[in-house]
PDB file of C-alpha atoms in Angstrom:
ATOM      1  CA  MET V   1      85.910 203.126 183.853  1.00 34.00           C
ATOM      2  CA  ALA V   2      88.700 204.133 181.883  1.00 44.00           C
ATOM      3  CA  ARG V   3      90.487 201.163 180.124  1.00 56.00           C
ATOM      4  CA  LEU V   4      93.886 200.731 181.838  1.00 83.00           C
ATOM      5  CA  LEU V   5      95.565 198.592 179.102  1.00 87.00           C
ATOM      6  CA  ASN V   6      95.688 198.198 175.363  1.00 88.00           C
ATOM      7  CA  ARG V   7      94.194 202.229 174.905  1.00 89.00           C
ATOM      8  CA  LEU V   8      96.113 202.468 171.771  1.00 89.00           C
ATOM      9  CA  SER V   9      94.263 201.252 168.585  1.00 89.00           C
ATOM     10  CA  PRO V  10      96.257 199.906 165.513  1.00 87.00           C
ATOM     11  CA  LYS V  11      94.697 202.673 163.285  1.00 90.00           C
ATOM     12  CA  PHE V  12      95.989 205.237 165.708  1.00 90.00           C
ATOM     13  CA  ILE V  13      99.605 203.571 165.882  1.00 88.00           C
ATOM     14  CA  GLU V  14      99.760 203.524 162.388  1.00 85.00           C
ATOM     15  CA  ASN V  15      98.614 206.819 161.489  1.00 88.00           C
ATOM     16  CA  ILE V  16      99.952 209.076 164.465  1.00 88.00           C
ATOM     17  CA  GLU V  17     102.745 211.475 163.294  1.00 88.00           C
ATOM     18  CA  LYS V  18     102.945 213.908 166.243  1.00 90.00           C
ATOM     19  CA  PRO V  19     105.958 213.712 168.126  1.00 91.00           C
ATOM     20  CA  GLY V  20     105.379 212.402 171.788  1.00 91.00           C
ATOM     21  CA  ARG V  21     104.751 209.589 173.707  1.00 91.00           C
ATOM     22  CA  TYR V  22     101.527 207.981 174.008  1.00 92.00           C
ATOM     23  CA  ALA V  23     100.793 205.463 176.850  1.00 91.00           C
ATOM     24  CA  ASP V  24      98.812 202.033 176.001  1.00 91.00           C
ATOM     25  CA  GLY V  25      98.340 201.596 179.783  1.00 90.00           C
ATOM     26  CA  GLY V  26     100.751 199.172 182.333  1.00 90.00           C
ATOM     27  CA  GLY V  27     103.798 201.407 181.457  1.00 90.00           C
ATOM     28  CA  LEU V  28     103.504 200.538 177.613  1.00 92.00           C
ATOM     29  CA  TYR V  29     104.188 203.308 175.856  1.00 93.00           C
ATOM     30  CA  LEU V  30     104.448 204.473 171.822  1.00 92.00           C
ATOM     31  CA  GLN V  31     107.058 207.173 171.508  1.00 91.00           C
ATOM     32  CA  VAL V  32     107.352 209.206 167.865  1.00 92.00           C
ATOM     33  CA  SER V  33     110.613 210.736 167.423  1.00 91.00           C
ATOM     34  CA  PRO V  34     111.141 213.118 164.559  1.00 89.00           C
ATOM     35  CA  CYS V  35     113.559 211.668 162.407  1.00 86.00           C
ATOM     36  CA  ARG V  36     116.154 214.512 160.235  1.00 83.00           C
ATOM     37  CA  ASN V  37     114.328 213.632 156.690  1.00 81.00           C
ATOM     38  CA  GLY V  38     111.314 214.921 158.360  1.00 80.00           C
ATOM     39  CA  ASP V  39     109.658 211.332 158.726  1.00 86.00           C
ATOM     40  CA  VAL V  40     109.046 210.092 162.160  1.00 87.00           C
ATOM     41  CA  SER V  41     110.381 207.019 164.170  1.00 88.00           C
ATOM     42  CA  LYS V  42     108.013 204.965 166.250  1.00 91.00           C
ATOM     43  CA  ALA V  43     109.251 202.973 169.044  1.00 92.00           C
ATOM     44  CA  TRP V  44     107.731 201.191 172.340  1.00 91.00           C
ATOM     45  CA  LEU V  45     109.147 201.452 176.185  1.00 92.00           C
ATOM     46  CA  PHE V  46     108.260 200.450 179.397  1.00 92.00           C
ATOM     47  CA  ARG V  47     108.121 203.049 181.844  1.00 90.00           C
ATOM     48  CA  TYR V  48     108.014 202.110 185.776  1.00 88.00           C
ATOM     49  CA  MET V  49     109.071 203.145 188.664  1.00 83.00           C
ATOM     50  CA  ARG V  50     111.929 201.432 190.965  1.00 72.00           C
ATOM     51  CA  GLY V  51     115.119 201.553 193.248  1.00 61.00           C
ATOM     52  CA  HIS V  52     115.860 204.511 195.652  1.00 56.00           C
ATOM     53  CA  LEU V  53     113.302 207.219 196.748  1.00 51.00           C
ATOM     54  CA  THR V  54     113.780 210.566 194.937  1.00 53.00           C
ATOM     55  CA  ARG V  55     113.909 214.179 197.178  1.00 60.00           C
ATOM     56  CA  THR V  56     110.494 214.083 196.979  1.00 61.00           C
ATOM     57  CA  GLY V  57     109.898 210.414 198.481  1.00 60.00           C
ATOM     58  CA  ARG V  58     108.699 208.656 194.780  1.00 66.00           C
ATOM     59  CA  PRO V  59     110.863 206.212 193.224  1.00 68.00           C
ATOM     60  CA  THR V  60     112.904 206.782 190.606  1.00 77.00           C
ATOM     61  CA  SER V  61     111.292 206.344 187.123  1.00 81.00           C
ATOM     62  CA  ARG V  62     113.077 203.953 185.036  1.00 85.00           C
ATOM     63  CA  GLU V  63     112.635 203.487 180.959  1.00 87.00           C
ATOM     64  CA  MET V  64     113.459 200.036 179.097  1.00 88.00           C
ATOM     65  CA  GLY V  65     113.041 200.338 175.164  1.00 87.00           C
ATOM     66  CA  LEU V  66     111.465 197.129 173.784  1.00 87.00           C
ATOM     67  CA  GLY V  67     112.413 197.672 170.091  1.00 86.00           C
ATOM     68  CA  PRO V  68     110.436 199.747 167.008  1.00 89.00           C
ATOM     69  CA  LEU V  69     107.229 199.735 165.843  1.00 87.00           C
ATOM     70  CA  SER V  70     106.614 197.302 163.320  1.00 73.00           C
ATOM     71  CA  THR V  71     103.611 197.117 161.336  1.00 57.00           C
ATOM     72  CA  ASN V  72     104.612 194.499 158.556  1.00 57.00           C
ATOM     73  CA  LYS V  73     106.578 192.104 160.938  1.00 55.00           C
ATOM     74  CA  ARG V  74     110.211 192.967 160.076  1.00 57.00           C
ATOM     75  CA  ASP V  75     112.881 191.497 161.685  1.00 55.00           C
ATOM     76  CA  GLY V  76     113.967 193.168 165.155  1.00 58.00           C
ATOM     77  CA  PHE V  77     110.576 195.016 164.812  1.00 74.00           C
ATOM     78  CA  LEU V  78     107.504 194.636 167.148  1.00 80.00           C
ATOM     79  CA  THR V  79     104.302 194.518 166.530  1.00 84.00           C
ATOM     80  CA  ILE V  80     101.449 195.705 168.973  1.00 87.00           C
ATOM     81  CA  LYS V  81     100.813 192.088 170.504  1.00 89.00           C
ATOM     82  CA  GLU V  82     104.661 191.495 171.148  1.00 89.00           C
ATOM     83  CA  ALA V  83     104.982 194.905 172.452  1.00 89.00           C
ATOM     84  CA  ARG V  84     102.173 194.584 174.746  1.00 92.00           C
ATOM     85  CA  ASP V  85     103.729 190.579 175.572  1.00 92.00           C
ATOM     86  CA  ARG V  86     106.958 192.253 176.440  1.00 90.00           C
ATOM     87  CA  ALA V  87     105.211 195.024 178.654  1.00 91.00           C
ATOM     88  CA  TYR V  88     103.333 192.212 180.578  1.00 91.00           C
ATOM     89  CA  ARG V  89     106.580 190.026 181.359  1.00 90.00           C
ATOM     90  CA  ALA V  90     108.283 193.497 182.803  1.00 89.00           C
ATOM     91  CA  ARG V  91     105.242 193.628 184.964  1.00 90.00           C
ATOM     92  CA  GLU V  92     105.328 190.524 185.927  1.00 89.00           C
ATOM     93  CA  ASN V  93     108.988 190.831 187.018  1.00 87.00           C
ATOM     94  CA  LEU V  94     108.266 193.598 188.897  1.00 88.00           C
ATOM     95  CA  LYS V  95     105.788 191.593 190.797  1.00 87.00           C
ATOM     96  CA  ALA V  96     108.231 189.429 191.835  1.00 87.00           C
ATOM     97  CA  GLY V  97     110.497 191.890 192.757  1.00 86.00           C
ATOM     98  CA  ILE V  98     113.049 191.866 189.748  1.00 86.00           C
ATOM     99  CA  ASP V  99     114.209 194.774 187.750  1.00 86.00           C
ATOM    100  CA  PRO V 100     113.419 194.217 184.166  1.00 85.00           C
ATOM    101  CA  ILE V 101     116.157 195.728 182.656  1.00 84.00           C
ATOM    102  CA  GLU V 102     118.544 193.929 184.966  1.00 85.00           C
ATOM    103  CA  ALA V 103     116.756 190.697 184.170  1.00 84.00           C
ATOM    104  CA  ARG V 104     117.357 192.048 180.666  1.00 86.00           C
ATOM    105  CA  ARG V 105     120.750 191.978 181.524  1.00 85.00           C
ATOM    106  CA  ALA V 106     121.482 188.992 183.059  1.00 82.00           C
ATOM    107  CA  LEU V 107     119.652 187.296 179.929  1.00 80.00           C
ATOM    108  CA  LYS V 108     122.030 188.635 177.643  1.00 78.00           C
ATOM    109  CA  LEU V 109     124.803 188.197 179.656  1.00 75.00           C
ATOM    110  CA  ALA V 110     123.978 184.328 179.942  1.00 73.00           C
ATOM    111  CA  LYS V 111     123.718 184.139 176.335  1.00 74.00           C
ATOM    112  CA  ARG V 112     127.162 185.439 175.707  1.00 70.00           C
ATOM    113  CA  VAL V 113     128.515 182.943 178.287  1.00 68.00           C
ATOM    114  CA  GLU V 114     126.949 180.129 176.469  1.00 71.00           C
ATOM    115  CA  ASP V 115     128.301 181.762 172.917  1.00 67.00           C
ATOM    116  CA  ALA V 116     131.696 181.560 174.305  1.00 63.00           C
ATOM    117  CA  LYS V 117     131.326 178.041 175.345  1.00 68.00           C
ATOM    118  CA  ALA V 118     130.454 177.424 171.503  1.00 78.00           C
ATOM    119  CA  VAL V 119     134.090 178.863 170.510  1.00 89.00           C
ATOM    120  CA  THR V 120     135.998 175.752 169.496  1.00 93.00           C
ATOM    121  CA  PHE V 121     139.951 175.332 170.443  1.00 95.00           C
ATOM    122  CA  ARG V 122     140.623 175.398 166.490  1.00 95.00           C
ATOM    123  CA  GLN V 123     138.604 178.981 166.146  1.00 94.00           C
ATOM    124  CA  CYS V 124     140.774 180.580 168.923  1.00 95.00           C
ATOM    125  CA  ALA V 125     144.112 178.937 167.567  1.00 95.00           C
ATOM    126  CA  ALA V 126     143.154 180.981 164.169  1.00 94.00           C
ATOM    127  CA  GLU V 127     142.384 184.007 165.587  1.00 94.00           C
ATOM    128  CA  TYR V 128     145.714 184.274 167.804  1.00 95.00           C
ATOM    129  CA  ILE V 129     147.925 183.608 164.874  1.00 94.00           C
ATOM    130  CA  GLU V 130     145.806 186.503 162.687  1.00 93.00           C
ATOM    131  CA  SER V 131     146.416 188.974 165.691  1.00 93.00           C
ATOM    132  CA  GLN V 132     150.327 187.623 166.162  1.00 92.00           C
ATOM    133  CA  LYS V 133     151.908 186.854 162.727  1.00 88.00           C
ATOM    134  CA  ALA V 134     152.746 190.746 162.293  1.00 87.00           C
ATOM    135  CA  ALA V 135     155.164 190.411 164.653  1.00 88.00           C
ATOM    136  CA  TRP V 136     156.785 187.137 163.712  1.00 84.00           C
ATOM    137  CA  LYS V 137     159.233 186.881 161.106  1.00 75.00           C
ATOM    138  CA  GLY V 138     157.494 186.245 158.041  1.00 75.00           C
ATOM    139  CA  GLU V 139     154.972 183.504 156.809  1.00 83.00           C
ATOM    140  CA  LYS V 140     157.389 180.686 157.678  1.00 82.00           C
ATOM    141  CA  HIS V 141     156.224 181.020 161.357  1.00 86.00           C
ATOM    142  CA  VAL V 142     152.979 181.707 160.946  1.00 89.00           C
ATOM    143  CA  LYS V 143     153.294 178.046 158.965  1.00 90.00           C
ATOM    144  CA  LEU V 144     155.161 176.069 161.491  1.00 89.00           C
ATOM    145  CA  TRP V 145     152.379 177.164 164.082  1.00 93.00           C
ATOM    146  CA  ALA V 146     149.753 176.238 161.771  1.00 92.00           C
ATOM    147  CA  ASN V 147     150.899 172.705 160.975  1.00 93.00           C
ATOM    148  CA  SER V 148     152.318 172.109 164.536  1.00 94.00           C
ATOM    149  CA  LEU V 149     148.566 172.505 166.139  1.00 95.00           C
ATOM    150  CA  LYS V 150     146.802 171.114 163.011  1.00 94.00           C
ATOM    151  CA  ARG V 151     148.767 167.633 162.893  1.00 94.00           C
ATOM    152  CA  TYR V 152     148.941 167.114 166.784  1.00 95.00           C
ATOM    153  CA  VAL V 153     146.056 169.220 168.406  1.00 96.00           C
ATOM    154  CA  ASP V 154     143.384 168.955 165.833  1.00 94.00           C
ATOM    155  CA  PRO V 155     142.776 165.206 166.163  1.00 94.00           C
ATOM    156  CA  VAL V 156     142.415 165.656 170.177  1.00 95.00           C
ATOM    157  CA  PHE V 157     140.578 168.427 170.381  1.00 95.00           C
ATOM    158  CA  GLY V 158     140.645 170.816 167.767  1.00 94.00           C
ATOM    159  CA  GLY V 159     137.129 170.809 167.293  1.00 91.00           C
ATOM    160  CA  LEU V 160     136.022 170.866 170.886  1.00 92.00           C
ATOM    161  CA  PRO V 161     134.913 174.405 172.798  1.00 91.00           C
ATOM    162  CA  VAL V 162     137.961 175.943 174.048  1.00 92.00           C
ATOM    163  CA  ALA V 163     136.318 176.207 177.387  1.00 89.00           C
ATOM    164  CA  ALA V 164     136.495 171.803 177.470  1.00 91.00           C
ATOM    165  CA  VAL V 165     139.718 171.910 177.272  1.00 94.00           C
ATOM    166  CA  ASP V 166     141.350 170.613 180.448  1.00 95.00           C
ATOM    167  CA  THR V 167     145.043 168.824 181.849  1.00 96.00           C
ATOM    168  CA  ALA V 168     143.970 165.513 180.196  1.00 96.00           C
ATOM    169  CA  LEU V 169     143.356 166.751 176.586  1.00 96.00           C
ATOM    170  CA  VAL V 170     146.344 168.906 176.633  1.00 96.00           C
ATOM    171  CA  LEU V 171     148.434 165.401 177.738  1.00 96.00           C
ATOM    172  CA  LYS V 172     146.654 163.410 175.189  1.00 96.00           C
ATOM    173  CA  ALA V 173     148.065 165.899 172.770  1.00 96.00           C
ATOM    174  CA  LEU V 174     151.353 165.899 174.296  1.00 96.00           C
ATOM    175  CA  ARG V 175     152.708 162.549 175.591  1.00 94.00           C
ATOM    176  CA  PRO V 176     152.598 160.850 171.799  1.00 93.00           C
ATOM    177  CA  VAL V 177     155.342 162.910 171.059  1.00 92.00           C
ATOM    178  CA  TRP V 178     156.863 163.864 174.232  1.00 93.00           C
ATOM    179  CA  GLU V 179     159.661 161.544 174.509  1.00 88.00           C
ATOM    180  CA  THR V 180     160.172 160.675 170.433  1.00 89.00           C
ATOM    181  CA  LYS V 181     160.132 164.688 168.915  1.00 90.00           C
ATOM    182  CA  THR V 182     160.483 166.198 172.464  1.00 90.00           C
ATOM    183  CA  GLN V 183     161.955 169.991 171.340  1.00 89.00           C
ATOM    184  CA  SER V 184     158.558 170.156 168.853  1.00 91.00           C
ATOM    185  CA  ALA V 185     156.593 168.562 171.622  1.00 93.00           C
ATOM    186  CA  ALA V 186     158.007 171.437 174.085  1.00 94.00           C
ATOM    187  CA  LYS V 187     157.012 174.470 171.284  1.00 94.00           C
ATOM    188  CA  LEU V 188     153.678 172.670 171.243  1.00 96.00           C
ATOM    189  CA  ARG V 189     152.838 172.774 174.659  1.00 96.00           C
ATOM    190  CA  MET V 190     154.127 176.443 174.753  1.00 96.00           C
ATOM    191  CA  ARG V 191     151.459 177.238 172.004  1.00 96.00           C
ATOM    192  CA  ILE V 192     148.613 175.530 173.427  1.00 97.00           C
ATOM    193  CA  GLU V 193     149.574 177.429 176.594  1.00 97.00           C
ATOM    194  CA  LEU V 194     149.526 180.683 174.635  1.00 97.00           C
ATOM    195  CA  ILE V 195     146.363 180.041 172.675  1.00 97.00           C
ATOM    196  CA  LEU V 196     144.664 179.545 175.892  1.00 96.00           C
ATOM    197  CA  ASN V 197     145.474 182.121 177.595  1.00 96.00           C
ATOM    198  CA  TRP V 198     144.462 184.332 174.819  1.00 95.00           C
ATOM    199  CA  ALA V 199     141.119 182.688 175.153  1.00 94.00           C
ATOM    200  CA  THR V 200     140.701 183.221 178.710  1.00 93.00           C
ATOM    201  CA  THR V 201     141.688 186.784 178.315  1.00 93.00           C
ATOM    202  CA  HIS V 202     138.696 186.635 175.643  1.00 90.00           C
ATOM    203  CA  GLY V 203     135.933 185.545 178.043  1.00 85.00           C
ATOM    204  CA  TYR V 204     135.980 182.293 176.043  1.00 89.00           C
ATOM    205  CA  ARG V 205     137.191 180.275 179.041  1.00 89.00           C
ATOM    206  CA  GLU V 206     137.843 180.542 182.808  1.00 88.00           C
ATOM    207  CA  GLY V 207     140.438 179.191 185.588  1.00 91.00           C
ATOM    208  CA  ASP V 208     143.823 177.890 184.989  1.00 95.00           C
ATOM    209  CA  ASN V 209     145.810 177.146 181.943  1.00 96.00           C
ATOM    210  CA  PRO V 210     145.890 173.266 181.874  1.00 96.00           C
ATOM    211  CA  ALA V 211     148.838 173.926 179.614  1.00 96.00           C
ATOM    212  CA  ARG V 212     150.921 175.700 181.733  1.00 96.00           C
ATOM    213  CA  TRP V 213     154.306 174.304 182.789  1.00 95.00           C
ATOM    214  CA  ARG V 214     155.598 175.357 186.133  1.00 93.00           C
ATOM    215  CA  GLY V 215     153.819 173.632 188.793  1.00 93.00           C
ATOM    216  CA  HIS V 216     151.207 171.882 186.792  1.00 95.00           C
ATOM    217  CA  LEU V 217     152.728 169.688 183.555  1.00 95.00           C
ATOM    218  CA  LYS V 218     156.266 169.791 185.241  1.00 94.00           C
ATOM    219  CA  ASN V 219     154.780 167.480 187.788  1.00 94.00           C
ATOM    220  CA  VAL V 220     153.719 164.878 184.957  1.00 93.00           C
ATOM    221  CA  LEU V 221     155.977 165.342 182.000  1.00 93.00           C
ATOM    222  CA  PRO V 222     160.080 164.999 182.216  1.00 91.00           C
ATOM    223  CA  ASN V 223     161.925 168.036 181.770  1.00 89.00           C
ATOM    224  CA  PRO V 224     162.546 168.513 178.061  1.00 85.00           C
ATOM    225  CA  GLY V 225     166.058 169.397 178.717  1.00 80.00           C
ATOM    226  CA  LYS V 226     166.671 165.805 179.984  1.00 79.00           C
ATOM    227  CA  VAL V 227     164.883 163.429 177.584  1.00 76.00           C
ATOM    228  CA  THR V 228     167.049 164.019 174.729  1.00 62.00           C
ATOM    229  CA  LYS V 229     170.253 165.997 173.769  1.00 60.00           C
ATOM    230  CA  VAL V 230     170.094 168.260 170.793  1.00 59.00           C
ATOM    231  CA  LYS V 231     172.070 166.601 167.924  1.00 65.00           C
ATOM    232  CA  HIS V 232     173.205 169.055 165.536  1.00 69.00           C
ATOM    233  CA  LEU V 233     174.652 167.704 162.626  1.00 74.00           C
ATOM    234  CA  ALA V 234     178.362 167.971 161.449  1.00 82.00           C
ATOM    235  CA  ALA V 235     178.402 170.663 158.207  1.00 84.00           C
ATOM    236  CA  MET V 236     180.727 169.769 155.199  1.00 86.00           C
ATOM    237  CA  PRO V 237     183.689 171.447 154.490  1.00 88.00           C
ATOM    238  CA  TYR V 238     183.553 174.293 152.151  1.00 82.00           C
ATOM    239  CA  ASP V 239     186.147 173.015 150.175  1.00 88.00           C
ATOM    240  CA  GLU V 240     184.569 170.257 149.431  1.00 88.00           C
ATOM    241  CA  LEU V 241     181.308 171.561 148.287  1.00 89.00           C
ATOM    242  CA  PRO V 242     182.230 171.779 144.478  1.00 89.00           C
ATOM    243  CA  ALA V 243     182.960 167.895 144.037  1.00 90.00           C
ATOM    244  CA  PHE V 244     179.516 167.580 146.362  1.00 90.00           C
ATOM    245  CA  MET V 245     177.557 169.587 143.990  1.00 90.00           C
ATOM    246  CA  VAL V 246     178.748 167.870 140.835  1.00 91.00           C
ATOM    247  CA  GLU V 247     177.752 164.382 141.850  1.00 90.00           C
ATOM    248  CA  LEU V 248     174.334 166.476 143.357  1.00 89.00           C
ATOM    249  CA  ARG V 249     174.044 166.889 139.938  1.00 91.00           C
ATOM    250  CA  GLN V 250     174.219 163.699 138.083  1.00 90.00           C
ATOM    251  CA  LEU V 251     170.954 162.665 140.343  1.00 90.00           C
ATOM    252  CA  ASP V 252     167.998 163.169 137.980  1.00 90.00           C
ATOM    253  CA  THR V 253     165.616 163.318 141.271  1.00 90.00           C
ATOM    254  CA  THR V 254     163.249 165.695 143.420  1.00 88.00           C
ATOM    255  CA  ALA V 255     165.040 165.430 146.448  1.00 89.00           C
ATOM    256  CA  ALA V 256     168.509 166.179 144.879  1.00 88.00           C
ATOM    257  CA  ARG V 257     166.875 169.100 142.981  1.00 88.00           C
ATOM    258  CA  ALA V 258     165.627 170.086 146.121  1.00 86.00           C
ATOM    259  CA  LEU V 259     169.042 169.857 148.477  1.00 88.00           C
ATOM    260  CA  GLU V 260     170.533 171.732 145.405  1.00 87.00           C
ATOM    261  CA  TRP V 261     168.220 174.326 145.820  1.00 82.00           C
ATOM    262  CA  THR V 262     168.339 174.657 149.699  1.00 85.00           C
ATOM    263  CA  ILE V 263     172.249 174.718 148.912  1.00 86.00           C
ATOM    264  CA  LEU V 264     171.801 177.797 146.666  1.00 84.00           C
ATOM    265  CA  SER V 265     169.286 179.803 147.713  1.00 80.00           C
ATOM    266  CA  VAL V 266     170.869 179.685 151.480  1.00 79.00           C
ATOM    267  CA  VAL V 267     167.629 178.768 152.713  1.00 78.00           C
ATOM    268  CA  ARG V 268     166.425 176.536 155.669  1.00 76.00           C
ATOM    269  CA  SER V 269     165.185 173.157 154.930  1.00 77.00           C
ATOM    270  CA  ASP V 270     161.349 174.007 156.055  1.00 71.00           C
ATOM    271  CA  ASN V 271     161.427 176.907 153.612  1.00 74.00           C
ATOM    272  CA  THR V 272     162.486 174.421 151.072  1.00 79.00           C
ATOM    273  CA  PHE V 273     159.639 171.560 152.315  1.00 75.00           C
ATOM    274  CA  ALA V 274     156.583 174.381 152.373  1.00 71.00           C
ATOM    275  CA  LEU V 275     157.905 175.817 148.537  1.00 73.00           C
ATOM    276  CA  THR V 276     155.037 176.290 146.295  1.00 73.00           C
ATOM    277  CA  TRP V 277     154.713 177.730 142.707  1.00 71.00           C
ATOM    278  CA  ASP V 278     152.448 179.939 144.029  1.00 68.00           C
ATOM    279  CA  SER V 279     153.949 181.101 147.136  1.00 63.00           C
ATOM    280  CA  GLY V 280     155.936 183.965 145.795  1.00 64.00           C
ATOM    281  CA  GLU V 281     159.243 182.976 146.601  1.00 65.00           C
ATOM    282  CA  LEU V 282     160.310 182.095 142.744  1.00 69.00           C
ATOM    283  CA  ASP V 283     160.610 184.502 139.978  1.00 66.00           C
ATOM    284  CA  LEU V 284     160.333 182.527 136.815  1.00 66.00           C
ATOM    285  CA  GLU V 285     161.181 185.413 134.638  1.00 68.00           C
ATOM    286  CA  LYS V 286     164.139 186.948 135.969  1.00 64.00           C
ATOM    287  CA  LYS V 287     165.477 183.390 136.987  1.00 58.00           C
ATOM    288  CA  PHE V 288     168.545 184.772 138.242  1.00 49.00           C
ATOM    289  CA  GLY V 289     170.926 182.844 140.657  1.00 44.00           C
ATOM    290  CA  PRO V 290     169.892 180.178 141.946  1.00 47.00           C
ATOM    291  CA  PHE V 291     166.456 180.386 140.164  1.00 46.00           C
ATOM    292  CA  ARG V 292     168.024 179.389 136.804  1.00 48.00           C
ATOM    293  CA  LEU V 293     167.844 175.596 138.087  1.00 47.00           C
ATOM    294  CA  LEU V 294     164.232 175.798 136.970  1.00 46.00           C
ATOM    295  CA  GLY V 295     165.068 176.494 133.573  1.00 45.00           C
TER     296      GLY V 295
END
């Protein structure tokens, strides 16, 4: 009686160079294919009958690639034993009424889901900022986003899987500053919401956004517009500025130089606070205009 399984000897598998398919038994085949450089490639595949009947009344033939042949246990390559083990598992699936290809797809999908669950909110925030910064108004906007998230969100749930972020965690980050720094907190809520939307679109989380305002956080947090009114500081009359600058230059402090810089360069205070020597905004060689202050 002819042997039904393990028909191919290790020597035959190693030496065969003629393109074609060679049955090892039980639906397992060694496929030898020609390469452009004149060599051949060898790979394992599993062939089985499954699904709808053809016009001849026979089941449809399906083929599942198992992986390339390995004779030296290279990563991603299959030895003879490994290929036969995979073919055996495929046959067991068929006996149980499970299509091996569909089973493999389900496993891959499950792995992607598990991998997605491991992605942290911090990672999503960084990727969101990177994807959006080209449309923002310079590096300042990027720093505002990054700094607010680092200060208020990171300590609460920055390192947690983004899939695990819920309403309780969002409130835990917002409540300490909602009534004391209301405008900043409102912007922070919006940033969290946008990042979570981005994560949902990329398949890293599911369900409603716990940071959404309408119909959700609006029910538990006071309206930002009613908590505190924005009070703008009065501006100095421009005709008083020369005398003020004389007094300011008599103060030998870092704060005085920073204020003088802010006035002369006509930038917002945020730009002054975030300014560093390597920021690219200082030209020490030309020293034009307000840069003369730097000596």
